[in-house]
Structures are given as C-alpha cells and as structure tokens.
Coordinates of C-alpha atoms in Angstrom, one line a residue:
Y1196 CA 0.0 0.0 0.0
Y1197 CA 1.9 3.0 -1.3
N1198 CA 0.8 6.6 -0.6
I1199 CA 2.4 9.7 -2.0
H1200 CA 1.5 12.8 0.0
C1201 CA 1.8 16.3 -1.2
G1202 CA 3.0 18.7 1.5
K1203 CA 3.8 21.7 -0.7
D1204 CA 0.6 23.6 -0.2
I1205 CA -2.1 22.9 2.4
K1206 CA -4.7 24.3 0.0
M1207 CA -3.7 21.8 -2.7
K1208 CA -3.6 18.6 -0.7
V1209 CA -3.3 15.8 -3.3
D1210 CA -2.6 12.2 -2.4
L1211 CA -1.9 9.3 -4.6
K1212 CA -2.8 5.8 -3.4
K1213 CA -1.6 2.8 -5.3
L1214 CA -4.4 1.0 -7.1
N1215 CA -4.7 -2.5 -5.6
F1216 CA -7.5 -4.7 -4.3
R1217 CA -7.7 -2.8 -0.9
T1218 CA -7.9 0.7 -2.4
F1219 CA -10.4 -0.5 -5.0
A1220 CA -12.6 -2.2 -2.4
K1221 CA -12.7 1.0 -0.4
S1222 CA -13.4 3.3 -3.3
S1223 CA -15.2 1.1 -5.9
A1224 CA -18.7 2.4 -5.5
K1225 CA -17.6 6.1 -5.5
M1226 CA -15.3 5.4 -8.5
Y1227 CA -18.2 3.8 -10.5
D1228 CA -20.5 6.7 -9.7
L1229 CA -17.8 9.2 -10.9
L1230 CA -17.2 7.2 -14.0
D1231 CA -20.9 7.0 -14.7
T1232 CA -21.4 10.8 -14.4
N1233 CA -18.2 11.5 -16.5
R1234 CA -18.7 8.9 -19.3
T1235 CA -19.3 11.5 -22.0
R1236 CA -16.1 13.3 -21.2
L1237 CA -13.9 10.2 -20.7
A1238 CA -15.2 7.7 -23.3
P1239 CA -13.4 9.4 -26.2
W1240 CA -10.0 8.9 -24.5
F1241 CA -10.5 5.7 -22.4
W1242 CA -12.1 2.8 -24.3
W1243 CA -13.3 1.1 -21.0
A1244 CA -15.3 4.2 -20.0
D1245 CA -17.8 3.5 -22.8
K1246 CA -21.2 2.3 -21.6
K1247 CA -20.9 -0.8 -23.8
I1248 CA -17.9 -2.0 -21.8
T1249 CA -18.8 -0.9 -18.3
P1250 CA -22.6 -0.4 -18.4
N1251 CA -23.2 -1.1 -14.7
K1252 CA -21.4 -1.6 -11.4
F1253 CA -21.0 -5.3 -11.8
R1254 CA -19.3 -5.1 -15.2
F1255 CA -17.1 -2.2 -13.9
Y1256 CA -16.0 -4.2 -10.9
I1257 CA -15.2 -7.2 -13.1
F1258 CA -13.2 -4.9 -15.4
M1259 CA -11.3 -3.3 -12.6
I1260 CA -10.5 -6.6 -10.9
L1261 CA -9.2 -8.0 -14.2
Y1262 CA -7.1 -4.8 -14.6
I1263 CA -5.6 -5.2 -11.1
V1264 CA -4.9 -8.9 -11.8
D1265 CA -3.2 -8.1 -15.1
T1266 CA -1.1 -5.4 -13.3
K1267 CA 0.0 -8.0 -10.7
R1268 CA 0.8 -10.5 -13.4
K1269 CA 3.1 -8.0 -15.2
K1270 CA 4.8 -7.1 -11.9
I1271 CA 5.5 -10.8 -11.2
A1272 CA 6.8 -11.3 -14.8
H1273 CA 9.1 -8.3 -14.2
K1274 CA 10.4 -9.8 -11.0
L1275 CA 11.2 -13.0 -12.8
N1276 CA 12.7 -11.3 -15.9
H1277 CA 13.8 -7.7 -15.4
D1278 CA 13.5 -7.1 -19.2
K1279 CA 9.7 -7.4 -18.9
V1280 CA 7.9 -4.1 -18.6
Y1281 CA 5.2 -3.5 -15.9
D1282 CA 2.6 -1.0 -14.8
E1283 CA 1.7 1.0 -11.7
Q1284 CA -1.6 2.8 -11.2
F1285 CA -2.8 5.2 -8.6
F1286 CA -6.1 6.8 -7.4
I1287 CA -5.9 10.5 -7.1
Y1288 CA -7.4 12.0 -4.0
Y1289 CA -8.0 15.7 -3.3
G1290 CA -8.3 16.7 0.3
I1291 CA -9.3 13.9 2.6
D1292 CA -10.5 10.8 0.7
N1293 CA -12.2 12.7 -2.1
I1294 CA -11.3 10.6 -5.1
C1295 CA -11.0 12.8 -8.2
G1296 CA -9.2 10.7 -10.7
M1297 CA -6.6 8.1 -11.6
C1298 CA -3.1 8.2 -13.0
G1299 CA -0.3 5.8 -13.6
L1300 CA 2.7 4.5 -15.5
D1301 CA 2.4 1.9 -18.2
N1302 CA 5.2 -0.1 -19.8
I1303 CA 7.8 0.8 -17.1
D1304 CA 11.1 -0.2 -18.5
K1305 CA 13.8 -0.1 -15.9
Q1306 CA 16.3 -2.0 -18.0
N1307 CA 16.5 -0.8 -21.6
E1308 CA 14.9 2.6 -22.4
K1309 CA 14.5 3.6 -18.7
N1310 CA 11.2 5.2 -19.4
A1311 CA 7.4 4.7 -19.0
E1312 CA 4.2 6.0 -20.4
L1313 CA 2.3 8.5 -18.2
W1314 CA -1.5 8.5 -18.2
Y1315 CA -4.1 10.4 -16.1
L1316 CA -7.7 11.1 -15.9
T1317 CA -9.7 13.5 -13.7
F1318 CA -13.4 13.8 -13.1
Q1319 CA -15.5 16.9 -13.7
G1320 CA -15.2 19.4 -10.9
T1321 CA -11.7 18.4 -9.9
P1322 CA -9.9 21.6 -8.7
F1323 CA -7.6 23.2 -11.2
G1324 CA -4.0 22.1 -10.5
T1325 CA -4.8 18.7 -9.1
A1326 CA -3.6 16.8 -12.2
D1327 CA -0.5 19.0 -12.3
T1328 CA 0.3 18.0 -8.7
A1329 CA -0.4 14.3 -9.4
I1330 CA 1.9 14.4 -12.4
Q1331 CA 4.7 15.9 -10.3
W1332 CA 4.3 13.1 -7.7
V1333 CA 4.3 10.5 -10.4
E1334 CA 7.5 12.1 -11.8
Q1335 CA 9.1 11.9 -8.4
Y1336 CA 8.0 8.3 -8.1
S1337 CA 9.5 7.6 -11.5
M1338 CA 12.9 9.1 -10.5
N1339 CA 12.9 6.9 -7.4
L1340 CA 12.4 3.9 -9.8
G1341 CA 15.5 5.0 -11.7
L1342 CA 13.6 6.1 -14.9
N1343 CA 15.1 8.8 -17.1
S1344 CA 12.0 9.9 -19.0
L1345 CA 8.2 9.8 -19.2
Y1346 CA 6.1 10.1 -22.3
A1347 CA 2.3 10.3 -22.9
K1348 CA 0.3 9.3 -25.9
I1349 CA -2.3 12.0 -26.3
Q1350 CA -4.9 12.2 -29.1
S1351 CA -4.4 15.4 -31.0
T1352 CA -8.0 16.6 -30.2
N1353 CA -7.6 16.2 -26.4
Y1354 CA -6.7 19.8 -25.9
K1355 CA -7.0 19.8 -22.1
S1356 CA -4.5 17.0 -21.8
I1357 CA -2.1 18.7 -24.2
K1358 CA -2.3 22.0 -22.2
L1359 CA -1.7 20.0 -19.0
L1360 CA 1.4 18.5 -20.4
E1361 CA 2.7 21.8 -21.8
R1362 CA 2.1 23.4 -18.4
N1363 CA 4.3 20.7 -16.9
S1364 CA 7.2 21.2 -19.4
Y1365 CA 6.5 18.2 -21.7
T1366 CA 7.5 18.4 -25.3
I1367 CA 4.7 17.8 -27.7
R1368 CA 5.7 15.9 -30.9

C-alpha cells in the first residue's frame, strides 16, 4: 500500500494511493459513480469508459478486478525477468479521501529505455492544478524507480491534456 503525499501547499492537498484490491474495495462504489457521471467526457479517451464496456457496477467491478490482476501479473513477470515491462496505477485524492481521478505509469522499462508511459484522468469538478500535482508526484516516483524519462500518448484533439502536459514542461511531438 503505497501513498504519495503532497505537502507543498495545504490548499492543494493531493494524495496518490496505489491501485490495488484494498484501495479499489474502499473506493469502488464512488469510482463507479464518478465514471458513470463522467462517461461523455472520458469515453473518447478511455475505451473502457464506454457504456458498452462498463454499463453497470457489476461489469465495472469485473473490469477493474481483471485490470488489477493483469497489473499484478506484469509485476510478477518483471520480477522473474527484469527485461519485462510492468505498470503502476494510482487513485488521485483531493483533500481527505475525495477521489477525483486516476493516473499511472504503463510499460515501465527499468532495464533498456529507462522510461514509462504516463497517463491520467480526472473527473468533472476536480480543482484546477490537481492533475498537475499528481503528475509531479508520479514524476518523483519515476525518478525513485530510476527512470530517465516519461512520455504520454495524447490524441491530437484532447486539448485539455495537451495543455496540461505543456504546463508541466512536456514536449509535444
């Protein structure tokens, strides 16, 4: 159970909690409700947010459990063979236990390229700057892993994500 706490500014209290069975069990109902009310905004960027994939809580829970199991599988494969890439995901909390999004690292490569793919999502109403703070904490986490770089694959029409990355000194190619 890994928490990353932001202590820079009391007004911008952002915590990241590693996505695992325990954190999902605690936040699953709230997470589904947030997904359900944010589908229109998220579905163009996250295939699993589509109502056809996760139409109800049961299907959402099954999807997330399989996602967590696959993450664990990749982590075990990496421990057995360090050339295998793996993933780490986090819930983003604002204030005390107010879940407001998710972020993570996919394809963590600690051996060859020493990089990973950064991803993030926030829900409507998340205070401005929350995703910026989450990215900064993921960057710090990445440096602690020994990574040299992060990259994000953003669709060219996802203007909010592009602006977020530009604000955080990412180069757009």
